[in-house]
Short mmCIF file of C-alpha atoms in Angstrom, two decimals:
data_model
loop_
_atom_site.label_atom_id
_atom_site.label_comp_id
_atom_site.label_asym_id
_atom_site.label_seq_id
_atom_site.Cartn_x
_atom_site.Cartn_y
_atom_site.Cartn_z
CA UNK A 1 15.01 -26.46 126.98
CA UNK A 2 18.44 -26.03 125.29
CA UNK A 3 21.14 -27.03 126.78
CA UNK A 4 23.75 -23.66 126.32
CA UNK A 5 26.95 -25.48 127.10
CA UNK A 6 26.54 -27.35 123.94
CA UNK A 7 27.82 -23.71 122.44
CA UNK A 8 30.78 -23.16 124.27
CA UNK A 9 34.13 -24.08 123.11
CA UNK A 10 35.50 -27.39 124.78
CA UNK A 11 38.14 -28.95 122.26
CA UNK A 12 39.87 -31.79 124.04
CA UNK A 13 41.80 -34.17 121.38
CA UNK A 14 42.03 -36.79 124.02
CA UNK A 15 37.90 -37.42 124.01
CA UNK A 16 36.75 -40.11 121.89
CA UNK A 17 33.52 -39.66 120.59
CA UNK A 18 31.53 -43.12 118.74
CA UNK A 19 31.80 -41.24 115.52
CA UNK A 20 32.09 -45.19 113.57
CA UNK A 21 29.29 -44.98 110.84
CA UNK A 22 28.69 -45.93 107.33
CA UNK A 23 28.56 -42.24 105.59
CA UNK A 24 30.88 -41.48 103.32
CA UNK A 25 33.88 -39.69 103.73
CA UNK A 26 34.65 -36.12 102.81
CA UNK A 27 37.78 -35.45 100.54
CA UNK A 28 40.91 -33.41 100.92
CA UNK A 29 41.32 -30.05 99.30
CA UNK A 30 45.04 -29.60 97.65
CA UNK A 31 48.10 -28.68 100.44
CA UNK A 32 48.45 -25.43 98.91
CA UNK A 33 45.80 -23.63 96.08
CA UNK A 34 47.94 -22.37 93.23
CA UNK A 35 48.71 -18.58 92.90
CA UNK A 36 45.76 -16.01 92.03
CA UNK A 37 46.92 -14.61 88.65
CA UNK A 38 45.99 -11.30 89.86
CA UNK A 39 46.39 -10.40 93.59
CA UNK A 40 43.32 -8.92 95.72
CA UNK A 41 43.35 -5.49 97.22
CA UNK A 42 44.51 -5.36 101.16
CA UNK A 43 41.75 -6.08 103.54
CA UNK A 44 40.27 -8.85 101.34
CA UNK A 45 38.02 -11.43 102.56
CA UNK A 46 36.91 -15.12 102.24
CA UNK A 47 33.20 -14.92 103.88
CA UNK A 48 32.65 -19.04 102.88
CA UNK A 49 35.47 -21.33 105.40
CA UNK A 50 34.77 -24.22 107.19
CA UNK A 51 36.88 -25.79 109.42
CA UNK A 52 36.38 -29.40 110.69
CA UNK A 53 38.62 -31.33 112.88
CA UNK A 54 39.37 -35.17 113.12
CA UNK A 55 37.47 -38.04 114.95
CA UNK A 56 38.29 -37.50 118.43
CA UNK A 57 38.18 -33.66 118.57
CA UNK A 58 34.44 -32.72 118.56
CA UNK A 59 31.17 -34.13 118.45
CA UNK A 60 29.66 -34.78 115.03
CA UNK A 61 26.05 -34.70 114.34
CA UNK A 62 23.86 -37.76 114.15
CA UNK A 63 21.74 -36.38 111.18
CA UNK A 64 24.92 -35.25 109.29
CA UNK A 65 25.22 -36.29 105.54
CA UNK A 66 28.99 -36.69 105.30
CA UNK A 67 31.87 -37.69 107.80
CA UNK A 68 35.10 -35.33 108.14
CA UNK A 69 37.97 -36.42 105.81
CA UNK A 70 39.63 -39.60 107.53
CA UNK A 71 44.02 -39.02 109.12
CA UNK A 72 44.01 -35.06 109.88
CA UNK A 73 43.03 -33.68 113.11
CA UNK A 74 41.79 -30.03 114.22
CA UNK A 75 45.38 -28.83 114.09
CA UNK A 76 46.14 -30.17 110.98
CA UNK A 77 42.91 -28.41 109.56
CA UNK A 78 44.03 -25.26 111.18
CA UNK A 79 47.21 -24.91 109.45
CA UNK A 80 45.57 -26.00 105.63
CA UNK A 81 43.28 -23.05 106.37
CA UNK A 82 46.07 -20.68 107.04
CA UNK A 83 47.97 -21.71 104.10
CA UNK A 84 44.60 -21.35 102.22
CA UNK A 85 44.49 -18.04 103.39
CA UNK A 86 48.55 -17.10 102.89
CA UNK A 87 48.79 -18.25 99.47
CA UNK A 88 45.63 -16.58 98.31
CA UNK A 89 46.85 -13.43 100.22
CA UNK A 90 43.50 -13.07 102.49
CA UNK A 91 43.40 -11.53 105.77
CA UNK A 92 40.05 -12.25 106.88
CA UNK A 93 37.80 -14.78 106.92
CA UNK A 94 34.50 -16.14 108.27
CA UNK A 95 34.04 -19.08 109.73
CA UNK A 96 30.79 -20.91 108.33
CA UNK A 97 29.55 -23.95 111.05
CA UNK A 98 29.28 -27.03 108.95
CA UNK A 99 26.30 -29.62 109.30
CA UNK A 100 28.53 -31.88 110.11
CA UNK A 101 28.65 -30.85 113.74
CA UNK A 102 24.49 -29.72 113.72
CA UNK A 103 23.86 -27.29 116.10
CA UNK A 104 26.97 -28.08 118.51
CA UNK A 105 29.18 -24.56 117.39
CA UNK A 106 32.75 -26.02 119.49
CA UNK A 107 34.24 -26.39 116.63
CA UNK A 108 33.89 -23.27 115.22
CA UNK A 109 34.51 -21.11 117.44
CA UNK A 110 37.61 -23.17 118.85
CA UNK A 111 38.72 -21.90 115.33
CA UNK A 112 37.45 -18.50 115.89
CA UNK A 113 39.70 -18.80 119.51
CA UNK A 114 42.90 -20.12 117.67
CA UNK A 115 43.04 -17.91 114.65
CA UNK A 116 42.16 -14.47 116.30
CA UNK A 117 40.55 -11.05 115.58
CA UNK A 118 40.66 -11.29 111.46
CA UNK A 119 38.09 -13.95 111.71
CA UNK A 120 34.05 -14.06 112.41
CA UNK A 121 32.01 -17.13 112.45
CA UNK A 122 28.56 -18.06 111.43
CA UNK A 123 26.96 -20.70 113.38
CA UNK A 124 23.82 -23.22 113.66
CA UNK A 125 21.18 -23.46 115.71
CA UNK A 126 18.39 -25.05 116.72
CA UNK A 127 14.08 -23.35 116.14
CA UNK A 128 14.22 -23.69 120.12
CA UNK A 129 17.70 -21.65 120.58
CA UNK A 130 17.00 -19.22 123.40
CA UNK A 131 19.00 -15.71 124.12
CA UNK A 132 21.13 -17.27 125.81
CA UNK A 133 22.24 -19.02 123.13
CA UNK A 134 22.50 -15.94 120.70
CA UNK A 135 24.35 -14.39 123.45
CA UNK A 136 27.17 -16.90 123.78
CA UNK A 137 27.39 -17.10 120.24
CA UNK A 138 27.73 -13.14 119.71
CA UNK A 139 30.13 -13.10 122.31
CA UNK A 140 32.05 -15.54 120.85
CA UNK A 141 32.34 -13.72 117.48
CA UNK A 142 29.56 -15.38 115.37
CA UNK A 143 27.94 -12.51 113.24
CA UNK A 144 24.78 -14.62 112.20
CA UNK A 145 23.36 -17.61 112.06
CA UNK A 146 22.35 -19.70 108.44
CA UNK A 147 19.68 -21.40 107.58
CA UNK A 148 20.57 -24.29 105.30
CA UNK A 149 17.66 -26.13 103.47
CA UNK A 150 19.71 -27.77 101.21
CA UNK A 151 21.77 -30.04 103.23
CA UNK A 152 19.27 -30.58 105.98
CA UNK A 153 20.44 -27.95 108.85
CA UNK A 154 19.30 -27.93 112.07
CA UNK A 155 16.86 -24.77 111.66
CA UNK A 156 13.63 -24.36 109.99
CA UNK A 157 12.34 -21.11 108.19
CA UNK A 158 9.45 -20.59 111.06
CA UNK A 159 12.33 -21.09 113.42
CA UNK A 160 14.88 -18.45 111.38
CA UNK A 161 11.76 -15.87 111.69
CA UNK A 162 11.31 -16.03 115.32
CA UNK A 163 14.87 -15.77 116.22
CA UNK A 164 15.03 -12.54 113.69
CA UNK A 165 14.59 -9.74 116.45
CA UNK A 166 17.11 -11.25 118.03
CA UNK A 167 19.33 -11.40 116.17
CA UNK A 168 19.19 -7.53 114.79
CA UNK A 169 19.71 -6.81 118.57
CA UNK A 170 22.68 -8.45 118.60
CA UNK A 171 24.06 -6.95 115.09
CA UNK A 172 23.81 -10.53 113.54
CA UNK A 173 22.42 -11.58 110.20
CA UNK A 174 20.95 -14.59 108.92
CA UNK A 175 22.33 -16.17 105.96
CA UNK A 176 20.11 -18.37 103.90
CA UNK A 177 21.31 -21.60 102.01
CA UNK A 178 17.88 -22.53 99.75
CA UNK A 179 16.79 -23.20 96.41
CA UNK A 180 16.28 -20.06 94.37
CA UNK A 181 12.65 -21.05 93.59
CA UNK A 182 12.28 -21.40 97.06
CA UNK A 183 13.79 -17.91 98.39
CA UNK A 184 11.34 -16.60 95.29
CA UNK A 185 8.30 -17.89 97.40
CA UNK A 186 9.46 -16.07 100.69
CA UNK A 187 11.30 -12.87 99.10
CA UNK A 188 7.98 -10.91 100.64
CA UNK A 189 8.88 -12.33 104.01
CA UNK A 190 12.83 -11.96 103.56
CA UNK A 191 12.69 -8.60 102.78
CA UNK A 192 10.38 -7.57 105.63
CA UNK A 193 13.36 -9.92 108.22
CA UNK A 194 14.40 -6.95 110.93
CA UNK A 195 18.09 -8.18 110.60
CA UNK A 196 20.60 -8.29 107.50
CA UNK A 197 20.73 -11.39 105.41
CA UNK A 198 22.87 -13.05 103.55
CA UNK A 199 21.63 -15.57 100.52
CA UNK A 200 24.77 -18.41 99.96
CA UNK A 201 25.91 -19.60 96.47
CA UNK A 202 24.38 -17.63 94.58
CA UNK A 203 20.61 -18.67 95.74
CA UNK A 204 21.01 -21.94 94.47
CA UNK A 205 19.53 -21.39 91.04
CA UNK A 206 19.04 -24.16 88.77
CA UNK A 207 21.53 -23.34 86.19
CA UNK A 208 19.68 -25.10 82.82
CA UNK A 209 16.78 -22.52 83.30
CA UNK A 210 19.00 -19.38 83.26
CA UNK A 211 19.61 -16.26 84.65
CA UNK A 212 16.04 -15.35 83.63
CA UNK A 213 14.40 -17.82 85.78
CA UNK A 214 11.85 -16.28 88.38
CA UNK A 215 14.09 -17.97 90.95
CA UNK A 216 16.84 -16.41 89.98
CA UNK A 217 15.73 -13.00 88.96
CA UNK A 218 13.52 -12.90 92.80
CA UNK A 219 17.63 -13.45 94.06
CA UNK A 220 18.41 -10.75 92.13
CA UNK A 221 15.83 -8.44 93.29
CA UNK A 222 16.38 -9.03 96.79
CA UNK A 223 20.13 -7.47 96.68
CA UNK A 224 19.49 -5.31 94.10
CA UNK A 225 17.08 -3.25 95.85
CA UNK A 226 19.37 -3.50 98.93
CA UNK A 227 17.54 -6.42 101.11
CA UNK A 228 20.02 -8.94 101.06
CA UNK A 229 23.36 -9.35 100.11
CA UNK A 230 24.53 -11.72 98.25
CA UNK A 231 27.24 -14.45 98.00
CA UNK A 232 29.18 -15.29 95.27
CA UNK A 233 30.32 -18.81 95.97
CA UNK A 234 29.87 -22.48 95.11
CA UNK A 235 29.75 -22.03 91.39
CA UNK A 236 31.37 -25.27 91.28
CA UNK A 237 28.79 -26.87 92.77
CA UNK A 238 26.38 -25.56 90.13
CA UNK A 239 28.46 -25.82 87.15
CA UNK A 240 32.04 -28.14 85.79
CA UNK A 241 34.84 -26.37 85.71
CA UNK A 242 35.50 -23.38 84.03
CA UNK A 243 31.78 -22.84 85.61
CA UNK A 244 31.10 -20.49 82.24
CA UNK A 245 27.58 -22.14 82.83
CA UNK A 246 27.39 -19.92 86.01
CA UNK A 247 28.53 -16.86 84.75
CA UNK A 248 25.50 -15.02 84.13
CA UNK A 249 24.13 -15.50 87.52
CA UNK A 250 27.72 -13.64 89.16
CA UNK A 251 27.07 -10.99 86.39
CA UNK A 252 23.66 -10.57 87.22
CA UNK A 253 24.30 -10.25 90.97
CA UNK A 254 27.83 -8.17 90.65
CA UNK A 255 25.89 -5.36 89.30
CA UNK A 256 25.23 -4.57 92.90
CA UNK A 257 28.83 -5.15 94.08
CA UNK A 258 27.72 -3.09 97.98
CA UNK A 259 25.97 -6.34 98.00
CA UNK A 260 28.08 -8.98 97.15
CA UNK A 261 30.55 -10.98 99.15
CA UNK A 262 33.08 -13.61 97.49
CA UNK A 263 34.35 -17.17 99.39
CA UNK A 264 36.17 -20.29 98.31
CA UNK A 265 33.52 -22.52 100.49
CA UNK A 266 36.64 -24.15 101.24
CA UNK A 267 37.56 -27.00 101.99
CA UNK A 268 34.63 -28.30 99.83
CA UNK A 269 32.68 -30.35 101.98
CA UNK A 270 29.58 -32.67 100.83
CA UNK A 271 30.30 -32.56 97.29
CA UNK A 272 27.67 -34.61 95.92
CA UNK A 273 29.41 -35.15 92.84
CA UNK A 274 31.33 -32.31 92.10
CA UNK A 275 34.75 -32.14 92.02
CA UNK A 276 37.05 -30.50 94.36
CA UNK A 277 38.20 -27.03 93.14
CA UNK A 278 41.18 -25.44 93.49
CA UNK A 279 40.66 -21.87 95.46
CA UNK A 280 43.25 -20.37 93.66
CA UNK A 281 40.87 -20.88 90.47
CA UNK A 282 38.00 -19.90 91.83
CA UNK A 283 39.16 -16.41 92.54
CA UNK A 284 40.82 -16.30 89.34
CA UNK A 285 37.52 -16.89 87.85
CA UNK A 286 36.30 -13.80 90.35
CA UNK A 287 38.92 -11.72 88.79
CA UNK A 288 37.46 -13.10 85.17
CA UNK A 289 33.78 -11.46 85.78
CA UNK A 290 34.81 -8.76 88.04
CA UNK A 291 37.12 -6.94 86.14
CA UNK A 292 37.56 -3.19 87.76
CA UNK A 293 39.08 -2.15 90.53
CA UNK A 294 36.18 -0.05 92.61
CA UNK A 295 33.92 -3.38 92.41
CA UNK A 296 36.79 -5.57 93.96
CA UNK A 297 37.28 -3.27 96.13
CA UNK A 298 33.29 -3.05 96.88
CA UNK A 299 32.79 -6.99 97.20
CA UNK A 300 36.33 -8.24 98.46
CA UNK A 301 36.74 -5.51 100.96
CA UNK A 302 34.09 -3.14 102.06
CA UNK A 303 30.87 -5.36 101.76
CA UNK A 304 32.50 -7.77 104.08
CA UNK A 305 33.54 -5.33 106.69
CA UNK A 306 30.30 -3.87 106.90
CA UNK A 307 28.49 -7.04 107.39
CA UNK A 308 30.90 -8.67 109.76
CA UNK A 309 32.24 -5.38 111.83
CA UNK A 310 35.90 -6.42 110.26
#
């Protein structure tokens, strides 16, 4: 049985969790991103945050990959991401629940509590989560749940499919963090989910074999004929900076701009060898492929409202 209180919000600096292990150690996004060159339209949205807090502030999971950056605590993390957010001139944002924490949301939506009504979340949870669960979560303004295969999550793709009527009855989606070959294998099964998904960075591709992978090109299928949207994130975690390596694959999946969200993925968490961006370039770079404004428009703006209920 789960236990549901594990979902609700319970932030208390003063608790000190055993959190002393051996992983390594996040690393700190810059104080401030520098200036967009070009400014986004009002309304505009970062769908890819995560917000973690220090030590003492909430329970980290045992199968996480990473620990939080070392010296800031929830607070301090709270007022980066509103800089983030100032500086880039965003007024919403979603709230993705890092691995870090596994399946315990507190985090999250303390964040979704402290920063108010321009913000959604998307949690974790466990194959076993019951509606219970789904309710808290809903009512605590997580729009969907993700699936991450890439970093190890806490749910499986059996699990994702059983919790899939529940979700639709709740208006929440399921986003999907896998390989592209990977979402190519199940795009039958994705497209037939009953509630909206969302496919994260791009659906993984592997970059060397191109845009005209099968991988890729099932991604591209999937939101072009309207079953999933897509993200537009984590190039840098797919390509070195200027990330011209990854520009096909936005092209490719910009062409259906209804279907396309953008996010930083700030601040950057389990790197595995890429570098730390700065935000402020990656939506440069956004501006760069998306060059009119009715698509920025579509994919900063009105995607992200429908999906989210902004």
């Amino acid at each position: 049985m789960v236990d549901d209180d594990r979902d609700l919000p319970d932030a208390t600096p003063d608790r000190d969790y055993d959190t002393v292990s051996e992983l390594p150690c996040g690393m700190f996004p810059a104080d401030r991103p520098k200036v967009p060159s070009t400014l986004p339209p009002q309304g505009a949205c970062d769908t890819h945050l995560h917000l973690v807090g220090g030590k003492n502030d909430f329970p980290l999971w045992a199968e996480r990959k990473e620990d939080p950056a070392p010296g800031r605590g929830f607070e301090d993390w709270l007022d980066l991401l509103r800089t983030h957010m100032s500086t880039l001139e965003l007024s919403r944002g979603v709230i993705v629940h890092s691995t870090l924490y596994g399946d315990d949301n507190s985090v999250t939506i303390e964040a979704l509590k402290r920063l108010g009504q321009g913000y959604v979340g998307v949690g974790l949870v466990r194959d076993d989560a019951n509606e219970d669960v789904l309710d808290r979560l809903a009512e605590a303004r997580v729009r969907g749940i993700r699936l991450n295969e890439v970093f190890d999550g806490p749910l499986s793709w059996e699990g994702a499919k059983h919790l899939a009527h529940g979700l639709a009855e709740r208006g929440m989606h399921l986003e999907l963090l896998q390989p592209a070959d990977r979402i190519a294998e199940l795009s039958e099964q994705i497209s037939e989910l009953p509630c909206d998904v969302v496919i994260g960075h791009l659906g993984w591709p592997d970059i060397a074999a191109g845009a005209d992978a099968p991988g890729f090109q099932a991604v591209r299928r999937l939101v072009a004929e309207g079953k999933a949207y897509a993200k537009l994130t984590g190039l840098y975690r797919l390509a070195d900076a200027p990330y011209d390596a990854a520009a096909p694959f936005v092209d490719a999946l910009a062409a259906t701009p209804e279907r396309c969200l953008w996010g930083s993925d700030w601040p950057h968490l389990m790197l595995n060898g890429a570098s730390v961006p700065d935000a402020g370039v990656l939506l440069d770079r956004f501006f760069d492929h998306v060059t009119d404004a009715e698509r920025r428009q579509a994919i900063l703006v009105d995607a992200p409202a429908d999906l989210y209920g902004f």
